[in-house]
Amino acid sequence: MSVPDTHPRAKSLKLRERLVEGLHAGIVTESGLIAHGRGEALDYLLGERTHPFAQAAIAAAAAHLTLAQHPVLSINGNAAALAAEQFVDLARDDIRIVLEVNLFYYTPLRVQKIIDRLRSVGWDGPILDSRGPSSILLSGSDNPRRQVHPDGMGRADVVLVSLEDGDRCEALLAGGKTVLCVDLNPLSRTAQRCQVSIVDELTRALPLLREQMRQDRLETRPDLERRLSAYDNRRILADALAALRHGVGP
Ligand code: PTJ
């Protein structure tokens, strides 16, 4: 059923449709629908808008990605279903950015379907598979989620993960990576542990991140470094939690 633009919950319902379509296309798992429902509830409480704490985190994430030598965008089933075009837009803007498919519920077929989705929105560059035949294990922990592609997260200094499980984030941190996340739950292990937590809905956050990265190309390295040294992720998480507790919903 298509949702009319005039419906009061149109945006939210359209995102839901993308997830359901992704499930039928073999991109999203059943658990992915549950994860989306959790995100939807949190976003409702946040008034479905980007708050200043998310804008500050986006600015920090953009600085990290701009200063990085080997930036990687990690893409799972939900992220691909919701925002394939937006990830491709980011990668098109910056030839250093590498796309890596990284799945919790791994099957080679799902990886292929996600690659096909990224191709269908016009990406013709490389797309790596974290658990393909050439994968390696990150050192620093025995975390079960430490498999990465050597040309992607294996050599990355900065990784953006979206809607990610906590083990993956911990494996990347143990491997010495700077981890940036998009996660509507400020209490998730990923949001709590990573260096920059963007507590915002993925499809709202990515265009803002793209715009900020475009502006940051004109900034000097010392200015970006100053932005990062002034950034306090603990404070951002506290502000996000306060907004959720206070309940700023529609
Ligand atoms: O595709 P796979 O196999 O890699 O599996 C993907 C899921 C999402 C199932 C897997 O990574 C998972 O179980 O994730 P979690 O642990 O449920 O974490 C997902 C987090 O993303 C939760 O904290 C949700 O609140 C949050 N979230 C869900 N939808 C959105 C979101 N954050 C931002 N934007 C969203 N649209």
Short mmCIF file of C-alpha atoms and ligand atoms in Angstrom, two decimals:
data_model
loop_
_atom_site.label_atom_id
_atom_site.label_comp_id
_atom_site.label_asym_id
_atom_site.label_seq_id
_atom_site.Cartn_x
_atom_site.Cartn_y
_atom_site.Cartn_z
CA MET A 1 0.00 0.00 0.00
CA SER A 2 1.47 3.37 -0.89
CA VAL A 3 1.35 6.09 1.77
CA PRO A 4 -0.07 9.48 0.65
CA ASP A 5 2.21 12.48 1.37
CA THR A 6 -0.65 14.11 3.26
CA HIS A 7 -0.74 11.34 5.90
CA PRO A 8 0.39 12.78 9.26
CA ARG A 9 2.86 9.90 9.71
CA ALA A 10 3.89 9.77 6.04
CA LYS A 11 7.67 9.97 6.53
CA SER A 12 7.75 7.32 9.21
CA LEU A 13 5.43 5.00 7.28
CA LYS A 14 7.53 5.37 4.13
CA LEU A 15 10.65 4.32 6.02
CA ARG A 16 8.74 1.31 7.32
CA GLU A 17 7.78 0.44 3.75
CA ARG A 18 11.44 0.55 2.73
CA LEU A 19 12.23 -1.96 5.46
CA VAL A 20 9.38 -4.29 4.48
CA GLU A 21 10.38 -4.05 0.83
CA GLY A 22 13.97 -4.78 1.91
CA LEU A 23 12.77 -7.85 3.79
CA HIS A 24 10.98 -9.17 0.71
CA ALA A 25 14.05 -8.42 -1.42
CA GLY A 26 16.26 -10.47 0.95
CA ILE A 27 18.25 -7.42 2.12
CA VAL A 28 16.73 -6.99 5.59
CA THR A 29 16.21 -9.76 8.17
CA GLU A 30 13.20 -10.26 10.45
CA SER A 31 15.36 -8.99 13.32
CA GLY A 32 16.07 -5.91 11.24
CA LEU A 33 12.36 -5.07 11.36
CA ILE A 34 12.43 -5.32 15.16
CA ALA A 35 15.54 -3.13 15.33
CA HIS A 36 13.78 -0.58 13.14
CA GLY A 37 10.74 -0.57 15.43
CA ARG A 38 12.96 0.26 18.36
CA GLY A 39 14.53 3.11 16.44
CA GLU A 40 11.11 4.35 15.34
CA ALA A 41 9.89 4.54 18.95
CA LEU A 42 12.97 6.47 20.05
CA ASP A 43 12.66 8.85 17.11
CA TYR A 44 9.02 9.48 18.00
CA LEU A 45 10.09 10.54 21.49
CA LEU A 46 12.68 12.85 19.96
CA GLY A 47 10.02 14.58 17.89
CA GLU A 48 11.43 13.08 14.65
CA ARG A 49 13.86 15.94 14.23
CA THR A 50 17.58 16.50 14.35
CA HIS A 51 18.56 18.00 17.70
CA PRO A 52 21.58 20.21 18.47
CA PHE A 53 23.36 17.23 20.09
CA ALA A 54 23.05 15.34 16.80
CA GLN A 55 24.21 18.36 14.79
CA ALA A 56 27.30 18.62 16.99
CA ALA A 57 28.01 14.90 16.54
CA ILE A 58 27.53 15.22 12.77
CA ALA A 59 30.05 18.08 12.72
CA ALA A 60 32.55 15.93 14.65
CA ALA A 61 31.92 12.92 12.41
CA ALA A 62 32.47 15.06 9.31
CA ALA A 63 35.77 16.34 10.71
CA HIS A 64 36.94 12.80 11.48
CA LEU A 65 35.98 11.55 8.01
CA THR A 66 37.59 14.57 6.34
CA LEU A 67 40.85 14.16 8.27
CA ALA A 68 40.93 10.37 7.87
CA GLN A 69 43.41 8.63 5.61
CA HIS A 70 41.24 5.55 5.03
CA PRO A 71 37.59 6.31 5.83
CA VAL A 72 35.12 3.42 5.55
CA LEU A 73 31.33 3.35 5.59
CA SER A 74 30.01 0.09 7.04
CA ILE A 75 26.69 -0.97 5.53
CA ASN A 76 24.29 -3.60 6.87
CA GLY A 77 20.86 -4.75 5.71
CA ASN A 78 18.83 -2.02 7.41
CA ALA A 79 21.23 0.70 6.33
CA ALA A 80 21.10 -0.46 2.70
CA ALA A 81 17.30 -0.67 2.67
CA LEU A 82 16.90 2.77 4.22
CA ALA A 83 19.73 4.78 2.73
CA ALA A 84 21.59 3.09 -0.16
CA GLU A 85 21.49 6.27 -2.25
CA GLN A 86 22.71 8.45 0.59
CA PHE A 87 25.72 6.20 1.25
CA VAL A 88 26.53 6.23 -2.45
CA ASP A 89 26.26 10.05 -2.49
CA LEU A 90 28.83 10.26 0.31
CA ALA A 91 31.19 7.90 -1.47
CA ARG A 92 30.79 9.74 -4.79
CA ASP A 93 31.80 13.01 -3.16
CA ASP A 94 35.08 11.65 -1.80
CA ILE A 95 37.16 9.08 -3.67
CA ARG A 96 38.93 8.02 -0.46
CA ILE A 97 35.71 6.61 1.01
CA VAL A 98 35.36 2.83 0.87
CA LEU A 99 32.03 0.96 1.17
CA GLU A 100 32.09 -2.32 3.08
CA VAL A 101 29.11 -4.61 3.61
CA ASN A 102 29.19 -5.95 7.15
CA LEU A 103 26.36 -8.20 8.29
CA PHE A 104 25.35 -9.54 11.67
CA TYR A 105 23.18 -12.25 10.06
CA TYR A 106 25.70 -13.11 7.39
CA THR A 107 24.98 -14.99 4.20
CA PRO A 108 26.85 -14.49 0.91
CA LEU A 109 23.45 -14.17 -0.80
CA ARG A 110 22.42 -11.22 1.40
CA VAL A 111 25.76 -9.54 0.73
CA GLN A 112 25.18 -9.96 -3.00
CA LYS A 113 21.70 -8.48 -2.75
CA ILE A 114 23.04 -5.48 -0.86
CA ILE A 115 25.77 -5.03 -3.48
CA ASP A 116 23.08 -5.22 -6.17
CA ARG A 117 21.08 -2.55 -4.33
CA LEU A 118 24.09 -0.24 -4.17
CA ARG A 119 24.75 -0.86 -7.88
CA SER A 120 21.09 -0.15 -8.71
CA VAL A 121 21.45 3.37 -7.28
CA GLY A 122 24.45 4.02 -9.50
CA TRP A 123 27.55 2.95 -7.54
CA ASP A 124 30.15 1.44 -9.86
CA GLY A 125 33.14 1.54 -7.51
CA PRO A 126 34.35 -1.31 -5.28
CA ILE A 127 32.15 -2.75 -2.54
CA LEU A 128 33.91 -4.99 -0.03
CA ASP A 129 32.54 -7.88 2.01
CA SER A 130 33.68 -8.08 5.66
CA ARG A 131 33.35 -11.85 5.73
CA GLY A 132 34.23 -12.81 2.17
CA PRO A 133 37.04 -15.24 1.24
CA SER A 134 39.79 -12.64 1.74
CA SER A 135 38.60 -11.43 5.16
CA ILE A 136 41.02 -11.09 8.08
CA LEU A 137 40.58 -10.90 11.86
CA LEU A 138 41.22 -7.61 13.65
CA SER A 139 43.73 -7.98 16.43
CA GLY A 140 43.17 -6.64 19.94
CA SER A 141 40.28 -8.89 21.06
CA ASP A 142 38.70 -12.28 20.54
CA ASN A 143 35.36 -10.70 19.71
CA PRO A 144 33.33 -12.92 17.34
CA ARG A 145 32.54 -9.84 15.20
CA ARG A 146 36.15 -8.98 14.36
CA GLN A 147 36.14 -10.11 10.73
CA VAL A 148 36.94 -7.33 8.25
CA HIS A 149 38.09 -6.89 4.69
CA PRO A 150 41.84 -6.09 4.58
CA ASP A 151 41.35 -3.25 2.04
CA GLY A 152 38.43 -1.74 3.95
CA MET A 153 37.98 -1.80 7.69
CA GLY A 154 41.21 -3.78 8.02
CA ARG A 155 43.29 -0.73 7.06
CA ALA A 156 40.74 1.96 8.00
CA ASP A 157 41.52 4.62 10.55
CA VAL A 158 37.91 5.89 10.73
CA VAL A 159 34.74 3.78 10.34
CA LEU A 160 31.13 5.00 10.26
CA VAL A 161 28.74 2.29 11.48
CA SER A 162 24.97 2.63 11.34
CA LEU A 163 22.39 0.70 13.37
CA GLU A 164 25.20 -1.58 14.51
CA ASP A 165 25.48 -4.23 17.23
CA GLY A 166 27.76 -3.55 20.20
CA ASP A 167 30.17 -6.42 19.53
CA ARG A 168 31.06 -5.05 16.14
CA CYS A 169 31.77 -1.62 17.57
CA GLU A 170 33.93 -3.14 20.32
CA ALA A 171 35.90 -5.25 17.83
CA LEU A 172 36.62 -2.15 15.71
CA LEU A 173 37.67 -0.12 18.76
CA ALA A 174 39.93 -2.93 19.96
CA GLY A 175 41.47 -2.92 16.48
CA GLY A 176 42.44 0.73 16.99
CA LYS A 177 39.79 2.30 14.76
CA THR A 178 37.99 5.57 15.42
CA VAL A 179 34.33 4.57 15.34
CA LEU A 180 31.50 6.96 14.48
CA CYS A 181 27.93 5.70 14.80
CA VAL A 182 24.41 6.62 13.82
CA ASP A 183 22.14 5.14 16.46
CA LEU A 184 18.90 6.49 17.91
CA ASN A 185 19.61 4.74 21.21
CA PRO A 186 22.11 6.75 23.28
CA LEU A 187 22.28 3.85 25.75
CA SER A 188 23.27 1.20 23.21
CA ARG A 189 26.72 -0.31 23.67
CA THR A 190 27.72 1.09 20.29
CA ALA A 191 26.65 4.66 21.14
CA GLN A 192 28.22 4.44 24.59
CA ARG A 193 31.56 3.09 23.42
CA CYS A 194 32.30 4.82 20.13
CA GLN A 195 34.05 8.19 19.79
CA VAL A 196 31.19 10.03 18.05
CA SER A 197 27.52 9.07 18.52
CA ILE A 198 25.03 10.63 16.14
CA VAL A 199 21.72 10.12 17.93
CA ASP A 200 19.49 10.78 14.96
CA GLU A 201 17.48 8.90 12.36
CA LEU A 202 19.78 7.55 9.64
CA THR A 203 18.05 9.06 6.61
CA ARG A 204 17.94 12.50 8.27
CA ALA A 205 21.54 12.37 9.45
CA LEU A 206 23.30 11.26 6.24
CA PRO A 207 22.38 14.28 4.05
CA LEU A 208 23.47 16.61 6.87
CA LEU A 209 26.74 14.71 7.15
CA ARG A 210 27.25 15.03 3.41
CA GLU A 211 26.62 18.78 3.50
CA GLN A 212 29.00 19.22 6.44
CA MET A 213 31.71 17.21 4.66
CA ARG A 214 31.33 19.40 1.58
CA GLN A 215 31.86 22.49 3.70
CA ASP A 216 34.73 20.87 5.59
CA ARG A 217 36.72 20.39 2.41
CA LEU A 218 37.25 24.16 2.56
CA GLU A 219 38.36 24.12 6.21
CA THR A 220 41.97 23.92 7.33
CA ARG A 221 43.29 20.87 9.17
CA PRO A 222 43.97 22.87 12.38
CA ASP A 223 40.37 24.16 12.37
CA LEU A 224 39.00 20.63 12.04
CA GLU A 225 41.35 19.40 14.75
CA ARG A 226 40.20 22.21 17.05
CA ARG A 227 36.59 21.17 16.45
CA LEU A 228 37.46 17.64 17.47
CA SER A 229 39.34 18.61 20.60
CA ALA A 230 36.33 20.70 21.73
CA TYR A 231 33.96 17.77 21.12
CA ASP A 232 32.75 15.81 24.16
CA ASN A 233 30.80 12.65 23.30
CA ARG A 234 29.82 12.06 26.96
CA ARG A 235 28.06 15.42 26.95
CA ILE A 236 26.33 14.63 23.65
CA LEU A 237 25.02 11.32 25.01
CA ALA A 238 23.82 13.02 28.21
CA ASP A 239 21.95 15.65 26.17
CA ALA A 240 20.37 12.96 23.98
CA LEU A 241 19.26 10.96 27.00
CA ALA A 242 17.84 14.08 28.64
CA ALA A 243 15.84 14.85 25.47
CA LEU A 244 14.46 11.31 25.46
CA ARG A 245 13.59 11.40 29.16
CA HIS A 246 11.99 14.80 28.84
CA GLY A 247 10.06 13.56 25.79
CA VAL A 248 9.92 16.19 23.07
CA GLY A 249 7.68 14.09 20.80
CA PRO A 250 5.19 15.47 18.29
O1 PTJ B 1 21.67 -6.59 8.42
P1 PTJ B 1 22.33 -7.26 9.58
O2 PTJ B 1 22.34 -8.75 9.45
O3 PTJ B 1 23.73 -6.74 9.83
O4 PTJ B 1 21.48 -6.91 10.91
C1 PTJ B 1 21.20 -5.57 11.21
C2 PTJ B 1 20.54 -5.39 12.61
C3 PTJ B 1 20.00 -3.95 12.67
C4 PTJ B 1 19.40 -6.39 12.76
C5 PTJ B 1 21.62 -5.63 13.70
O5 PTJ B 1 22.71 -4.79 13.48
C6 PTJ B 1 21.04 -5.41 15.09
O6 PTJ B 1 20.48 -6.30 15.72
O7 PTJ B 1 21.17 -4.15 15.56
P2 PTJ B 1 20.69 -3.70 17.04
O8 PTJ B 1 21.62 -4.27 18.06
O9 PTJ B 1 19.22 -3.91 17.19
O10 PTJ B 1 20.99 -2.15 16.96
C7 PTJ B 1 20.33 -1.31 16.05
C8 PTJ B 1 20.28 0.09 16.67
O11 PTJ B 1 19.90 1.00 15.66
C9 PTJ B 1 19.25 0.22 17.81
O12 PTJ B 1 19.81 0.94 18.89
C10 PTJ B 1 18.10 1.05 17.17
O13 PTJ B 1 17.50 1.90 18.12
C11 PTJ B 1 18.87 1.86 16.15
N1 PTJ B 1 18.06 2.24 14.97
C12 PTJ B 1 17.09 1.53 14.36
N2 PTJ B 1 16.61 2.18 13.28
C13 PTJ B 1 17.32 3.33 13.19
C14 PTJ B 1 18.24 3.38 14.27
N3 PTJ B 1 19.09 4.41 14.43
C15 PTJ B 1 19.05 5.41 13.52
N4 PTJ B 1 18.20 5.42 12.46
C16 PTJ B 1 17.33 4.41 12.27
N5 PTJ B 1 16.49 4.42 11.20
#
